[in-house]
CSV table of C-alpha atoms and ligand atoms in Angstrom, one decimal:
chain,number,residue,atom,x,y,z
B,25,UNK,CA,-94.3,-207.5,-161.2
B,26,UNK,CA,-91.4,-210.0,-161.4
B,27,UNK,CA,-89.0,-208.7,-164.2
B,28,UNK,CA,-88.5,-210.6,-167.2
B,29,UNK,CA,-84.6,-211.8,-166.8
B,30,UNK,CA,-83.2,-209.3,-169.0
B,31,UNK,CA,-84.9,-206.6,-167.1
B,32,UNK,CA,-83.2,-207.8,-163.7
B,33,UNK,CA,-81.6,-204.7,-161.9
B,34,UNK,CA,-77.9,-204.1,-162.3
B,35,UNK,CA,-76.0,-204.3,-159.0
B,36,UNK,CA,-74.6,-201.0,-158.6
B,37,UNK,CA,-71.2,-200.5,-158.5
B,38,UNK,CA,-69.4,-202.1,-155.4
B,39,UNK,CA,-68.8,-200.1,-152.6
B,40,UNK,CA,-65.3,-200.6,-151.4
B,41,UNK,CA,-65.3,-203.5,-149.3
B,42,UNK,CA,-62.5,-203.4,-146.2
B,43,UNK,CA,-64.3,-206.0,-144.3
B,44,UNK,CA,-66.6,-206.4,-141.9
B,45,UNK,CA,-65.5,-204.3,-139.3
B,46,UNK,CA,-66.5,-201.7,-141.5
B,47,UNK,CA,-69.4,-203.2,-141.6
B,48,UNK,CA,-70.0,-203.1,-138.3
B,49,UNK,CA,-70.4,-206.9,-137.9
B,50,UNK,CA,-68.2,-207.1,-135.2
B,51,UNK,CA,-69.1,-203.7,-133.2
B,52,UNK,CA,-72.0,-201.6,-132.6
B,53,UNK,CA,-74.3,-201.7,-135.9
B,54,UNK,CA,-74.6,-198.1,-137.8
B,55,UNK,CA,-76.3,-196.4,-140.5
B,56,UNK,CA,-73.9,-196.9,-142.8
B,57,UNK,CA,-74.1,-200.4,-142.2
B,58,UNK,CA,-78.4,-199.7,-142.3
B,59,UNK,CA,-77.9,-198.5,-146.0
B,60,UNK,CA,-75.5,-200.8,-147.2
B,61,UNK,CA,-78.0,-203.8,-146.2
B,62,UNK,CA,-80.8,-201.5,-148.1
B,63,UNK,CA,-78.8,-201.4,-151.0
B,64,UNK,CA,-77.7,-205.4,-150.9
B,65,UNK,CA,-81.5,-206.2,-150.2
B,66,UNK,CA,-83.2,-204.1,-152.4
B,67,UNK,CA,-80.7,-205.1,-155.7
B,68,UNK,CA,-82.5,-208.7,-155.3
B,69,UNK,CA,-86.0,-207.8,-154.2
B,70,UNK,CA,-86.7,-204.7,-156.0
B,71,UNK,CA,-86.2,-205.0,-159.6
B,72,UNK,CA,-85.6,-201.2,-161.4
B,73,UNK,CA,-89.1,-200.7,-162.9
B,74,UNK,CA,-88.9,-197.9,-165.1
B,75,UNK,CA,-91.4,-196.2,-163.9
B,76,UNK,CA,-90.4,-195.6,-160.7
B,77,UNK,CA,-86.6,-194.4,-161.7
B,78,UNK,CA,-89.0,-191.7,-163.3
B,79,UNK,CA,-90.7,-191.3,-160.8
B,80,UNK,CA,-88.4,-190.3,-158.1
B,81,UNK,CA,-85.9,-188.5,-160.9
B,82,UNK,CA,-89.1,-186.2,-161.4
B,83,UNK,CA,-89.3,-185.6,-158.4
B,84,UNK,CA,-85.5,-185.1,-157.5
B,85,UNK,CA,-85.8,-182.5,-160.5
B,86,UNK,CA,-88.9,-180.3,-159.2
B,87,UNK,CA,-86.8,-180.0,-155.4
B,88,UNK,CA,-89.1,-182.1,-153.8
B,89,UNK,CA,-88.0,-183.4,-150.5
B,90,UNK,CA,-86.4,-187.2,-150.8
B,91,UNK,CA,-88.9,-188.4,-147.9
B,92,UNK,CA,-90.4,-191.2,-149.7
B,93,UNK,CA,-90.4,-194.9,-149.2
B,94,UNK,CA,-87.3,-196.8,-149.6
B,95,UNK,CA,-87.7,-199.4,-152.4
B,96,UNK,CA,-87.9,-202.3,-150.0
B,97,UNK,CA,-90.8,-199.9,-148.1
B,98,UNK,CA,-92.3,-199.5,-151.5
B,99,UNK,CA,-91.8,-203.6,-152.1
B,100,UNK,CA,-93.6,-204.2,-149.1
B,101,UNK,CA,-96.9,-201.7,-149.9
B,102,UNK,CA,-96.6,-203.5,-152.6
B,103,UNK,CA,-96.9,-207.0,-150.9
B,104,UNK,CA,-99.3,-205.8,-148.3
B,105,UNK,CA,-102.2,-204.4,-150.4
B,106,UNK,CA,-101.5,-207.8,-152.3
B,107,UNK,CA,-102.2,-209.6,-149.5
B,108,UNK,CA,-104.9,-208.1,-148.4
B,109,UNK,CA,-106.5,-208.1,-152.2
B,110,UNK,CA,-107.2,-204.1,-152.2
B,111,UNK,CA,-109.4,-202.8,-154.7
B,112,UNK,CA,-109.7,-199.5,-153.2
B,113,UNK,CA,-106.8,-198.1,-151.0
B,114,UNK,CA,-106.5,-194.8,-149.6
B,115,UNK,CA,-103.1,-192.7,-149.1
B,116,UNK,CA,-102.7,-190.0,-146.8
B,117,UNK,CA,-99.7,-187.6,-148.1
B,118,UNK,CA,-98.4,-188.6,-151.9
B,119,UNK,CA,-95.6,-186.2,-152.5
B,120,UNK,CA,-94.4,-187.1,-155.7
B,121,UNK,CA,-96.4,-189.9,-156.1
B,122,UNK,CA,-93.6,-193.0,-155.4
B,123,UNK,CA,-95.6,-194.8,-152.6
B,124,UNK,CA,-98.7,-194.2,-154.6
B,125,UNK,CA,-97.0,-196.0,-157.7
B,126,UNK,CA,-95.8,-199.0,-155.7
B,127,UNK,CA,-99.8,-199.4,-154.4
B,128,UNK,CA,-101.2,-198.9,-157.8
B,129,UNK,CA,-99.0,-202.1,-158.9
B,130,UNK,CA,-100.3,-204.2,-156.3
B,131,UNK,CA,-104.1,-203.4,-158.0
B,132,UNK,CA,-106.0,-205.0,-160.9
B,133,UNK,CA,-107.1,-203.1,-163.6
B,134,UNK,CA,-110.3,-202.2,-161.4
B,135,UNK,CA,-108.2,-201.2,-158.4
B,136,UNK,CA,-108.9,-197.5,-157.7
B,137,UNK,CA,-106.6,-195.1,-155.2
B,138,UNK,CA,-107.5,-191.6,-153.6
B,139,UNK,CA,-104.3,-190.0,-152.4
B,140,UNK,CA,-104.7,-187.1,-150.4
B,141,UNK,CA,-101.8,-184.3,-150.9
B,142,UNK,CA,-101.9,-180.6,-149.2
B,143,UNK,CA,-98.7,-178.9,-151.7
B,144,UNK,CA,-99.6,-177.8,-155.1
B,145,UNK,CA,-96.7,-178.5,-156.3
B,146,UNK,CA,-95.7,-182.0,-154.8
B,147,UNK,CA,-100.0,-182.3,-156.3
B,148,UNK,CA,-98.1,-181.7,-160.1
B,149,UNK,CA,-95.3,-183.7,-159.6
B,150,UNK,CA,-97.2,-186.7,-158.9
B,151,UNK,CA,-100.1,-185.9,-161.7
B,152,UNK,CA,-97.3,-186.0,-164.0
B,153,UNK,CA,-95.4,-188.9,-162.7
B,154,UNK,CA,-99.3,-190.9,-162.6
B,155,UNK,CA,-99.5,-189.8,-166.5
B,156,UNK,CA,-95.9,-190.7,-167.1
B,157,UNK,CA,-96.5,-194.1,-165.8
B,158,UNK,CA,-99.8,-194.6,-167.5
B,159,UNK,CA,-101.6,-195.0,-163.9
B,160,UNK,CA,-103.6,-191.6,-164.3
B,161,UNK,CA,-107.1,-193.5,-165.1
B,162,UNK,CA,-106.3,-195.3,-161.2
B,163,UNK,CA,-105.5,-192.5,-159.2
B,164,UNK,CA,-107.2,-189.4,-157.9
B,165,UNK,CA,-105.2,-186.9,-156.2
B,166,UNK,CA,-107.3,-184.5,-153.7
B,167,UNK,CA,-105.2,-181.3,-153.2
B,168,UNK,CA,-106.2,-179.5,-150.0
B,169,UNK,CA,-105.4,-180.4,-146.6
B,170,UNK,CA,-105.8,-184.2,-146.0
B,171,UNK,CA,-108.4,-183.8,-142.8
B,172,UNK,CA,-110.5,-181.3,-145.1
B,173,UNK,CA,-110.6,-184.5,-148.0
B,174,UNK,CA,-111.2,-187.2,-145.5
B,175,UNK,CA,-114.2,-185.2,-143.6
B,176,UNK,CA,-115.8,-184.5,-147.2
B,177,UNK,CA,-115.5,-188.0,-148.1
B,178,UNK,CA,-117.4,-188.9,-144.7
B,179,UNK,CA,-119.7,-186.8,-145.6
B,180,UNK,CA,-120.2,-188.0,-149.0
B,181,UNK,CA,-120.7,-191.8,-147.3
B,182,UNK,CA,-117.8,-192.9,-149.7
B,183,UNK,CA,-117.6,-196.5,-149.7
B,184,UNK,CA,-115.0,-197.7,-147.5
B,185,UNK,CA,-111.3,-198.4,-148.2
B,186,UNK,CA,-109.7,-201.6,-148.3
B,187,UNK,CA,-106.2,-200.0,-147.4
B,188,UNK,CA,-105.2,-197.2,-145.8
B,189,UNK,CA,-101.8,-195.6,-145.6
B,190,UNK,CA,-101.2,-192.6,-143.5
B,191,UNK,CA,-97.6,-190.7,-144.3
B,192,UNK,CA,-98.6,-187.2,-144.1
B,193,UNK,CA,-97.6,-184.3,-141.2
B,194,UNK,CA,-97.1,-187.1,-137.9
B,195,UNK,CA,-98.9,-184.0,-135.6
B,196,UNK,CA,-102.5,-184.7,-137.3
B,197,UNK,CA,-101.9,-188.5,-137.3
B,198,UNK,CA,-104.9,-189.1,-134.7
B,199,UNK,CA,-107.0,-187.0,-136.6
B,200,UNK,CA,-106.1,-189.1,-139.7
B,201,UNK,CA,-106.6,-192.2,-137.6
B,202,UNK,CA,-109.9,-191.1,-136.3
B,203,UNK,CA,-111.4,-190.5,-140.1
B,204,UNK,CA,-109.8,-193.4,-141.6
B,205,UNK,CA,-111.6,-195.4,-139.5
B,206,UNK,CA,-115.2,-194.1,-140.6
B,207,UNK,CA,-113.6,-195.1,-144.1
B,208,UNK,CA,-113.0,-198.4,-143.0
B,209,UNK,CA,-114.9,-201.9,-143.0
B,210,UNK,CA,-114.4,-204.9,-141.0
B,211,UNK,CA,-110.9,-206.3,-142.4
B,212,UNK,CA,-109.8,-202.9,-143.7
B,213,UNK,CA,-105.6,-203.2,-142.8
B,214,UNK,CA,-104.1,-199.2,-142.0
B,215,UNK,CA,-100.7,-199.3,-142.0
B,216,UNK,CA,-99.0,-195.3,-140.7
B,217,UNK,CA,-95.3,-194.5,-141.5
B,218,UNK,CA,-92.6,-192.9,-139.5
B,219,UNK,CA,-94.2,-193.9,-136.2
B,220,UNK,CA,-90.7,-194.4,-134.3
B,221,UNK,CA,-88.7,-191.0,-134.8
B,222,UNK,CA,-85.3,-192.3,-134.0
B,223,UNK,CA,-86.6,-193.8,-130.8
B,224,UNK,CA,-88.2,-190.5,-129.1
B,225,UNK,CA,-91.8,-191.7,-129.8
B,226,UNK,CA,-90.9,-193.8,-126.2
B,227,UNK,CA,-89.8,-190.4,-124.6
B,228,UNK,CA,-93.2,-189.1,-122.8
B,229,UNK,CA,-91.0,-185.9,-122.0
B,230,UNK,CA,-90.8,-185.1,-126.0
B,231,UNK,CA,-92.4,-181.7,-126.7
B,232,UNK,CA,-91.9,-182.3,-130.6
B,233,UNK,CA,-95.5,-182.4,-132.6
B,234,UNK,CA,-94.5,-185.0,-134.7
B,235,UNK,CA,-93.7,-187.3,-131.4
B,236,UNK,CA,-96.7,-186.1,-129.5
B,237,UNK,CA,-98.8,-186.6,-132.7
B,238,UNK,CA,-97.8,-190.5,-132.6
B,239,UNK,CA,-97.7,-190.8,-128.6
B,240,UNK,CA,-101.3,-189.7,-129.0
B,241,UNK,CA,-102.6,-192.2,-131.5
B,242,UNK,CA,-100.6,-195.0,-130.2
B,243,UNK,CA,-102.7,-194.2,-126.8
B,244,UNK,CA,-105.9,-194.4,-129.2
B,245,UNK,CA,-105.0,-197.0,-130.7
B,246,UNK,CA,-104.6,-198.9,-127.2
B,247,UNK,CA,-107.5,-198.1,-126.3
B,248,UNK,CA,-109.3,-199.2,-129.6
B,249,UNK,CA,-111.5,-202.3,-128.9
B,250,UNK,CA,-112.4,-201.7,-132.6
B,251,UNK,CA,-109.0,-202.9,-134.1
B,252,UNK,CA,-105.6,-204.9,-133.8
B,253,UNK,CA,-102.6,-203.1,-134.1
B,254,UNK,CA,-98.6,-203.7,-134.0
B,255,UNK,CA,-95.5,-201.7,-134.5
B,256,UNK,CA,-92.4,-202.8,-135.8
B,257,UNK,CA,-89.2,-200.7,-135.7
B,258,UNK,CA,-87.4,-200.2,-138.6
B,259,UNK,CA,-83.9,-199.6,-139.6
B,260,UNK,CA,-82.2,-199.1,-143.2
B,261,UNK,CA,-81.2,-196.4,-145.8
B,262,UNK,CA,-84.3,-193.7,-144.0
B,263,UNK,CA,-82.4,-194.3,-140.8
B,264,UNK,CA,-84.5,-195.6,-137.9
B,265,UNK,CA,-88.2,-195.5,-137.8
B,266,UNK,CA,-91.0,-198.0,-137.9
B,267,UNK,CA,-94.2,-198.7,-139.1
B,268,UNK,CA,-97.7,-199.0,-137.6
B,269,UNK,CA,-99.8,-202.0,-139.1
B,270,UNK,CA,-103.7,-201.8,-137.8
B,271,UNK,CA,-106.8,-204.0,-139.2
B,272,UNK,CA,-110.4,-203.7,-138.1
B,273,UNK,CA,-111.4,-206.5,-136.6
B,274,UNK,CA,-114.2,-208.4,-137.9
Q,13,LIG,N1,-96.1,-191.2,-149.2
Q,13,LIG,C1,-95.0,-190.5,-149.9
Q,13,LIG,C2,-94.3,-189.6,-148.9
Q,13,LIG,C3,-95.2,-188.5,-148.3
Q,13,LIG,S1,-94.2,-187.2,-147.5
Q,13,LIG,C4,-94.0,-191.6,-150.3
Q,13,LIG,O1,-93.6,-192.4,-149.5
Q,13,LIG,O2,-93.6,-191.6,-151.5
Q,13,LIG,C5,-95.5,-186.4,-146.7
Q,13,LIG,C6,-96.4,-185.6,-147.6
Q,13,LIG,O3,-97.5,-185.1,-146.8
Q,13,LIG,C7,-95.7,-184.3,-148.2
Q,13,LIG,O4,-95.9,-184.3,-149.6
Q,13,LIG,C8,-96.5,-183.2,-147.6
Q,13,LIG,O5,-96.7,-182.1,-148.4
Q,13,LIG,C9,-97.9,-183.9,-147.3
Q,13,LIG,N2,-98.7,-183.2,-146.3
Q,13,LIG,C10,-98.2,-182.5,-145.2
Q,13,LIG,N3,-99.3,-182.0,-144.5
Q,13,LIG,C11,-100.4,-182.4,-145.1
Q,13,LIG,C12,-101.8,-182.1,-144.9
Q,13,LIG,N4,-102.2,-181.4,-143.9
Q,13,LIG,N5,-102.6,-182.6,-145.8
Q,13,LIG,C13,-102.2,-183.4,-146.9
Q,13,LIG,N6,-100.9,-183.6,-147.1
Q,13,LIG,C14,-100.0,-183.1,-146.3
Q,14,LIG,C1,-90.8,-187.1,-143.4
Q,14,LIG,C2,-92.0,-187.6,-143.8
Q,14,LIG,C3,-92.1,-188.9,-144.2
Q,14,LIG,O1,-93.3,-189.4,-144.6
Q,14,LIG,C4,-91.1,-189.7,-144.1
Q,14,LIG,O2,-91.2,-191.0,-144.5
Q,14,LIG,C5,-89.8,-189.2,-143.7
Q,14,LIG,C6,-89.7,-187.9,-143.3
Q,14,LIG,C7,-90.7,-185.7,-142.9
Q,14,LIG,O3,-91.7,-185.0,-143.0
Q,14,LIG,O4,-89.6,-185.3,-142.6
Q,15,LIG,MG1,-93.3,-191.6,-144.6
């Protein structure tokens, strides 16, 4: 994954740079200041691959929604299912397929990934941008509603997942939770996007689905004798938010 020198990103062009008050260095820290640390972070860490600039241009060009992993997010999939020496990881809501490529580059050539998508058309996007970056032997895409996939697979006695990431709708999370564990093993690591909201998931008051949807798994999650589990808020260019990261104990 480390790009040969000549294939080193370009910097893009510099912002305007009035100091750092407009940085907000010396005052209360703000999403502008959130993106421009993206940016600075992700022209070292995250060299332009190719064919993830496809990718997400294919995507941009069929409308799809620019929901996706940051780069330094999709660095740090990347880095995880290293870690954890995946073989077979499982993703919950591909969209155009960005996350998904990220994963596939952290596998060998026998690494295998079901993502699970519910839109047709977010489903063709990613085909194309699988084919496109020469990944369409390693990934299978299951259109249809992600809990419908996961109870079929349960059903089939699929052998389990070494990696799990959850980023579909937040309101079926502990449903997604709940069958992701019988796809587990001991050691399988889960890791569930977008599991802060800006801050409300601590509101018990909050009557949005999304909120309710990770209240309710964070209470499962608790009470889970089954697993370890952290959360760690995020902040950057997707604004704030956090991730959840689970493993099966054992
Ligand atoms: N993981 C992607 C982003 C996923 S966005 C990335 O980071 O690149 C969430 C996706 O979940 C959307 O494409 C949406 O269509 C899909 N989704 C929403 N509800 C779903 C459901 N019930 N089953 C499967 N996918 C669903
Ligand atoms: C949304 C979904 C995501 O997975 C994400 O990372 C950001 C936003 C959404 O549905 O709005
Ligand atoms: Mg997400």
């Amino acid at each position: 994954m480390q790009p040969a020198p000549g294939q080193r990103k370009k910097c893009r062009p510099p912002a305007p740079f009035d100091g750092a008050r407009s940085l907000g260095f010396d005052g209360p820290v703000n999403p502008e200041t959130w993106s421009r640390v993206d940016h600075y972070l992700s022209d070292l860490f995250v060299p332009d691959l190719p064919e993830m600039q496809s990718a997400l241009a294919a995507s941009a060009a069929a409308g799809l929604p620019a929901i996706h992993v940051s780069p330094l997010q999709g660095r740090l999939l990347q880095l995880l299912a290293q870690l954890q020496g995946a073989r077979r990881v499982l993703e919950i809501g591909t969209l155009g397929g960005f996350s998904t490529l990220w994963l596939a580059s952290a596998l060998g050539t026998e690494g295998r990934i079901v993502t699970l998508e519910l839109d047709p058309k977010h489903a063709e996007v990613a085909r194309g941008n699988f084919r496109q970056a020469g990944r369409a032997g390693q990934i299978e895409l299951r259109q249809g509603p992600a809990r419908d996939s996961l109870e079929a697979m349960v059903a089939a006695q699929e052998p389990p997942f070494d990696f799990i990431f959850i980023d579909a709708d937040k309101a079926s999370i502990p449903d997604y939770y709940r069958l992701a564990m019988q796809l587990s093993r001991p050691g399988t690591v889960i890791l569930t996007d977008n599991v802060v909201r800006k801050g409300a998931v601590a509101d018990p008051e909050s009557t949005d689905p999304s909120v309710i949807g990770v209240r309710r798994f964070n209470a499962a999650l608790a009470m889970d004798s089954r697993v370890t589990s952290t959360t760690i808020q995020t902040v950057g260019e997707k604004g704030y938010d956090g991730f959840t990261l689970t493993r099966v104990n054992g």
